[in-house]
Short mmCIF file of N, CA and C in Angstrom, two decimals:
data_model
loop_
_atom_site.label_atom_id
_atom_site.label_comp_id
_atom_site.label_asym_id
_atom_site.label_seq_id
_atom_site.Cartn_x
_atom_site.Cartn_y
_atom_site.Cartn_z
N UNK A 1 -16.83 -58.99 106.24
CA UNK A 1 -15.85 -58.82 107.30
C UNK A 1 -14.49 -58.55 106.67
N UNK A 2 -14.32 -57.60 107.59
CA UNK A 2 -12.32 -57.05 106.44
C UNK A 2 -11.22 -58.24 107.47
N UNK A 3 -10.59 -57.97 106.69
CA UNK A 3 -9.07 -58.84 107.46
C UNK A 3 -8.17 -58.44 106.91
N UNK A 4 -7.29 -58.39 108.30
CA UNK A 4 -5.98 -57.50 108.60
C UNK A 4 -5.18 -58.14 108.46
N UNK A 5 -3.98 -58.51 107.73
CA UNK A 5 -2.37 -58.86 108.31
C UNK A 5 -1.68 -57.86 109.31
N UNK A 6 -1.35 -58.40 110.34
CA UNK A 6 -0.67 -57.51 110.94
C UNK A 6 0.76 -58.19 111.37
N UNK A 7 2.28 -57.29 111.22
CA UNK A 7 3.34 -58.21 111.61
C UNK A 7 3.50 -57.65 113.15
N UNK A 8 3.80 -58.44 113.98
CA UNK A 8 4.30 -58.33 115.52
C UNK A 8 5.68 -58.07 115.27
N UNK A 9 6.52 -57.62 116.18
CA UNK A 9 7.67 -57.69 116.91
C UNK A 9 7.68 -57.86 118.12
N UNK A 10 8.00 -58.90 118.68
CA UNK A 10 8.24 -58.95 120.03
C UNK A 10 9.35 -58.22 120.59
N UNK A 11 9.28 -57.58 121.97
CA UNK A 11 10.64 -57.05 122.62
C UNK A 11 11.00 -57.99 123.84
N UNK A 12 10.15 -59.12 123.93
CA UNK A 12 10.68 -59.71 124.78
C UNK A 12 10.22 -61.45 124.00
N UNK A 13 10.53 -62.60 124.74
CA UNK A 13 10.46 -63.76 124.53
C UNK A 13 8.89 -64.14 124.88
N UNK A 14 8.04 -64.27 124.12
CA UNK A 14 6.97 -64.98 124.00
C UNK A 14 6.24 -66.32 123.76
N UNK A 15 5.64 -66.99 125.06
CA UNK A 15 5.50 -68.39 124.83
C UNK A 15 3.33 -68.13 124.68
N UNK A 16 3.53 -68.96 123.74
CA UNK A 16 2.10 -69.51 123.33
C UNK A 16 1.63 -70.93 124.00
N UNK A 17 0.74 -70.97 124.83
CA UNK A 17 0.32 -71.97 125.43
C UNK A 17 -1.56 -72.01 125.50
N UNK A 18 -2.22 -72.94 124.48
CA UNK A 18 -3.46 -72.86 124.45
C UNK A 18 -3.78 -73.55 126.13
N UNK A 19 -3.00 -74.50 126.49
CA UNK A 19 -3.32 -75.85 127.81
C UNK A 19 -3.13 -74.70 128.72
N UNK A 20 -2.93 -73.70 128.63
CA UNK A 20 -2.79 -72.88 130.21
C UNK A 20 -1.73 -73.52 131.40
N UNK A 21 -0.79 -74.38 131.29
CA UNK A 21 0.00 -74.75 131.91
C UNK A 21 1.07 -74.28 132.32
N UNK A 22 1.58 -73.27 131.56
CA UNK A 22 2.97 -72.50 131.95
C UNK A 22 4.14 -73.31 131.84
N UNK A 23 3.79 -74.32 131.15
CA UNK A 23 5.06 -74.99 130.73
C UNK A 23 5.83 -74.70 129.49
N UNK A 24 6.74 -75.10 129.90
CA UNK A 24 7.30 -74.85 128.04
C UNK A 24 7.97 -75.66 127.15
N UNK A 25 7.21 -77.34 127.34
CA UNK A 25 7.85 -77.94 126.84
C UNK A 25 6.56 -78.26 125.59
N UNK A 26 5.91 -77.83 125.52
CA UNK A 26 4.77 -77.37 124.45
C UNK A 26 4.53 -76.14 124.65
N UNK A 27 4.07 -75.81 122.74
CA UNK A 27 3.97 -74.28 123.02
C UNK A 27 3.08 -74.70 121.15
N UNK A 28 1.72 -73.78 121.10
CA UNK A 28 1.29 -73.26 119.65
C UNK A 28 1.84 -73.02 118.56
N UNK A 29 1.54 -72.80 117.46
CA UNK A 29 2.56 -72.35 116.14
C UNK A 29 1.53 -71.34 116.02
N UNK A 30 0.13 -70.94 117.02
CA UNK A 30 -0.43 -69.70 116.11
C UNK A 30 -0.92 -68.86 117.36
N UNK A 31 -1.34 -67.27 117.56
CA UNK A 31 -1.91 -67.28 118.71
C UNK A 31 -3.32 -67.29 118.36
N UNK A 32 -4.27 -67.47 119.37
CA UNK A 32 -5.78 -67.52 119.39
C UNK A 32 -5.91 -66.24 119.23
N UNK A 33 -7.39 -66.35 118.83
CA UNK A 33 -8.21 -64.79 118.17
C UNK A 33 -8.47 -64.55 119.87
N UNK A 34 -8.95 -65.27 120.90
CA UNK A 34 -9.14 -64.46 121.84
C UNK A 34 -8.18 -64.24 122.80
N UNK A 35 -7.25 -64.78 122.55
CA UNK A 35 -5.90 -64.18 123.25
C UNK A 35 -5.53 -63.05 123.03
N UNK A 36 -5.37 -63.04 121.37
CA UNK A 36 -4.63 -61.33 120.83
C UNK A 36 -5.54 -60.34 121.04
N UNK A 37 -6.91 -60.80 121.21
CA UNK A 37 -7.98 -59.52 121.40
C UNK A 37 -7.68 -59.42 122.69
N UNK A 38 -7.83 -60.20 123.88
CA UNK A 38 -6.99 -59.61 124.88
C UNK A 38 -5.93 -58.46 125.21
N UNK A 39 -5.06 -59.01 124.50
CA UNK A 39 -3.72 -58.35 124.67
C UNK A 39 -4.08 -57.41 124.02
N UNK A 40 -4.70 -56.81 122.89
CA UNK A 40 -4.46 -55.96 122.27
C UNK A 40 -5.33 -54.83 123.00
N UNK A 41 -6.17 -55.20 123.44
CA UNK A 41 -7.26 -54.49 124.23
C UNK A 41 -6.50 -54.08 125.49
N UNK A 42 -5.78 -54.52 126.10
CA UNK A 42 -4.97 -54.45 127.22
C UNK A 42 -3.73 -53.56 127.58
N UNK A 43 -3.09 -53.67 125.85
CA UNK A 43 -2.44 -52.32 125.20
C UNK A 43 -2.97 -51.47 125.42
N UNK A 44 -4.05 -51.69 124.25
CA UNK A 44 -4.88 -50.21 123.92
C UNK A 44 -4.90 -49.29 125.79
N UNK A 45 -5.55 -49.79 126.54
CA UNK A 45 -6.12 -49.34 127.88
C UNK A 45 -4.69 -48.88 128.47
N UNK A 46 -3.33 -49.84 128.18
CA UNK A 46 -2.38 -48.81 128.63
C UNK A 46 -2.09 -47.96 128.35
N UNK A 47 -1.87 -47.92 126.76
CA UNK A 47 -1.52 -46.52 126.02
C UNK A 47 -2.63 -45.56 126.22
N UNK A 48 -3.82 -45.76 126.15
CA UNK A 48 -5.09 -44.60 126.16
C UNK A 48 -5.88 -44.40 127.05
N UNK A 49 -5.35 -44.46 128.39
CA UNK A 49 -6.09 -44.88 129.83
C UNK A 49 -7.46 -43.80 129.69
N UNK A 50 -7.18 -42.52 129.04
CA UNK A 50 -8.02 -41.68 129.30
C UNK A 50 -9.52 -42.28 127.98
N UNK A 51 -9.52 -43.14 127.28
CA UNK A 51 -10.31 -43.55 126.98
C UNK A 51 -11.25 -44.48 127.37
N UNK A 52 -10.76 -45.42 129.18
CA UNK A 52 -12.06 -45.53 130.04
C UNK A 52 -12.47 -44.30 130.46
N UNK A 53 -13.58 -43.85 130.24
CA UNK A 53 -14.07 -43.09 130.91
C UNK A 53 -14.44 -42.72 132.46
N UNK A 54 -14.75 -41.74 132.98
CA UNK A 54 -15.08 -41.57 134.18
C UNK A 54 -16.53 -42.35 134.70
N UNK A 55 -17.38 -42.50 133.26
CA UNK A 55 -18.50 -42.81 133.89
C UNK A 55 -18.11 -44.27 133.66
N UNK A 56 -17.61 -44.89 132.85
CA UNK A 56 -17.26 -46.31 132.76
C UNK A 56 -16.93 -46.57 135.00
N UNK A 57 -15.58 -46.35 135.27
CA UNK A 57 -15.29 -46.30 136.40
C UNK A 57 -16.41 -45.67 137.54
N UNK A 58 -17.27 -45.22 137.35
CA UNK A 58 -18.42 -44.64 138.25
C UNK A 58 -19.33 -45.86 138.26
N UNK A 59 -19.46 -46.22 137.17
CA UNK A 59 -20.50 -47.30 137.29
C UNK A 59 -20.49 -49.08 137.33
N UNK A 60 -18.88 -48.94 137.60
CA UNK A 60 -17.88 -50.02 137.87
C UNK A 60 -18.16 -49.82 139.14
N UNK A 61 -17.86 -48.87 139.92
CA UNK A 61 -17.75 -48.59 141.37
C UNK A 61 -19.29 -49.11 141.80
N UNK A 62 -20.47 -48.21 141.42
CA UNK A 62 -21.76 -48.60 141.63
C UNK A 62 -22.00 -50.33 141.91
N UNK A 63 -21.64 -50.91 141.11
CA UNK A 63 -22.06 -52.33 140.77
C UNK A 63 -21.01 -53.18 141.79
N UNK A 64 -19.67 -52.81 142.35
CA UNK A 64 -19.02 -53.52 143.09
C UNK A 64 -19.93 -53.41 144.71
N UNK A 65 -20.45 -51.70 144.73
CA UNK A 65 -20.91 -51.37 145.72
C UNK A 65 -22.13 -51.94 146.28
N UNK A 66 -23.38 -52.76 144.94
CA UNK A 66 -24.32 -53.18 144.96
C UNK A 66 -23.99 -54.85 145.31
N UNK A 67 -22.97 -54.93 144.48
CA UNK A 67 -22.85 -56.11 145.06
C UNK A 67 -22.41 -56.91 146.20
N UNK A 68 -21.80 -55.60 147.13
CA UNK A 68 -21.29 -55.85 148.72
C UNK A 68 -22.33 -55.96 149.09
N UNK A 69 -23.51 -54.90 148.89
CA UNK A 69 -24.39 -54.60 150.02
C UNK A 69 -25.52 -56.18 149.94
N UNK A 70 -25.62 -56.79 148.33
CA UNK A 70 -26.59 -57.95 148.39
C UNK A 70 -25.62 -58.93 148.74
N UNK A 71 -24.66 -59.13 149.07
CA UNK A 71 -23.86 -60.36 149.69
C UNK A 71 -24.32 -60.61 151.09
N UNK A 72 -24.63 -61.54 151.14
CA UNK A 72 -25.18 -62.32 152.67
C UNK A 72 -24.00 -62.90 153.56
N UNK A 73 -23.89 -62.02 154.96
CA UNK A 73 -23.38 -62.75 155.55
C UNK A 73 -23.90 -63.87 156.36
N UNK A 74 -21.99 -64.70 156.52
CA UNK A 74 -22.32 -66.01 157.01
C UNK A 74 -22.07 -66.23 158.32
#
């Protein structure tokens, strides 16, 4: 497995919170591996929208559609 250093710059004020609380009277000294894969993934999809694909979104649509139709009403 390779490993990266990578340095950040923030452009805005960033709080680290593993407790999910939104407080800020605690805050991490590191971020989580599945936080930054988040975010970074989340980038990526802004900067390169055209890299979801059409069929990605076609078959997103399919599966929301399948899943209306097996929902039981109450």
């Amino acid at each position: 497995m390779d490993t990266f250093i990578c340095h950040l710059n923030f452009t805005a004020p960033l709080h680290v919170d593993s407790l999910g609380t939104g407080f800020y009277q605690e805050t991490d000294k590191f971020i989580r591996s599945d936080t930054l894969s988040a975010a970074l993934l989340s980038t990526w999809l802004q900067l390169f929208p055209e890299d979801v694909g059409a069929s990605n979104q076609q078959q997103r649509e399919e599966e929301i559609k399948e899943n209306i139709l097996n929902t039981k009403k109450i």
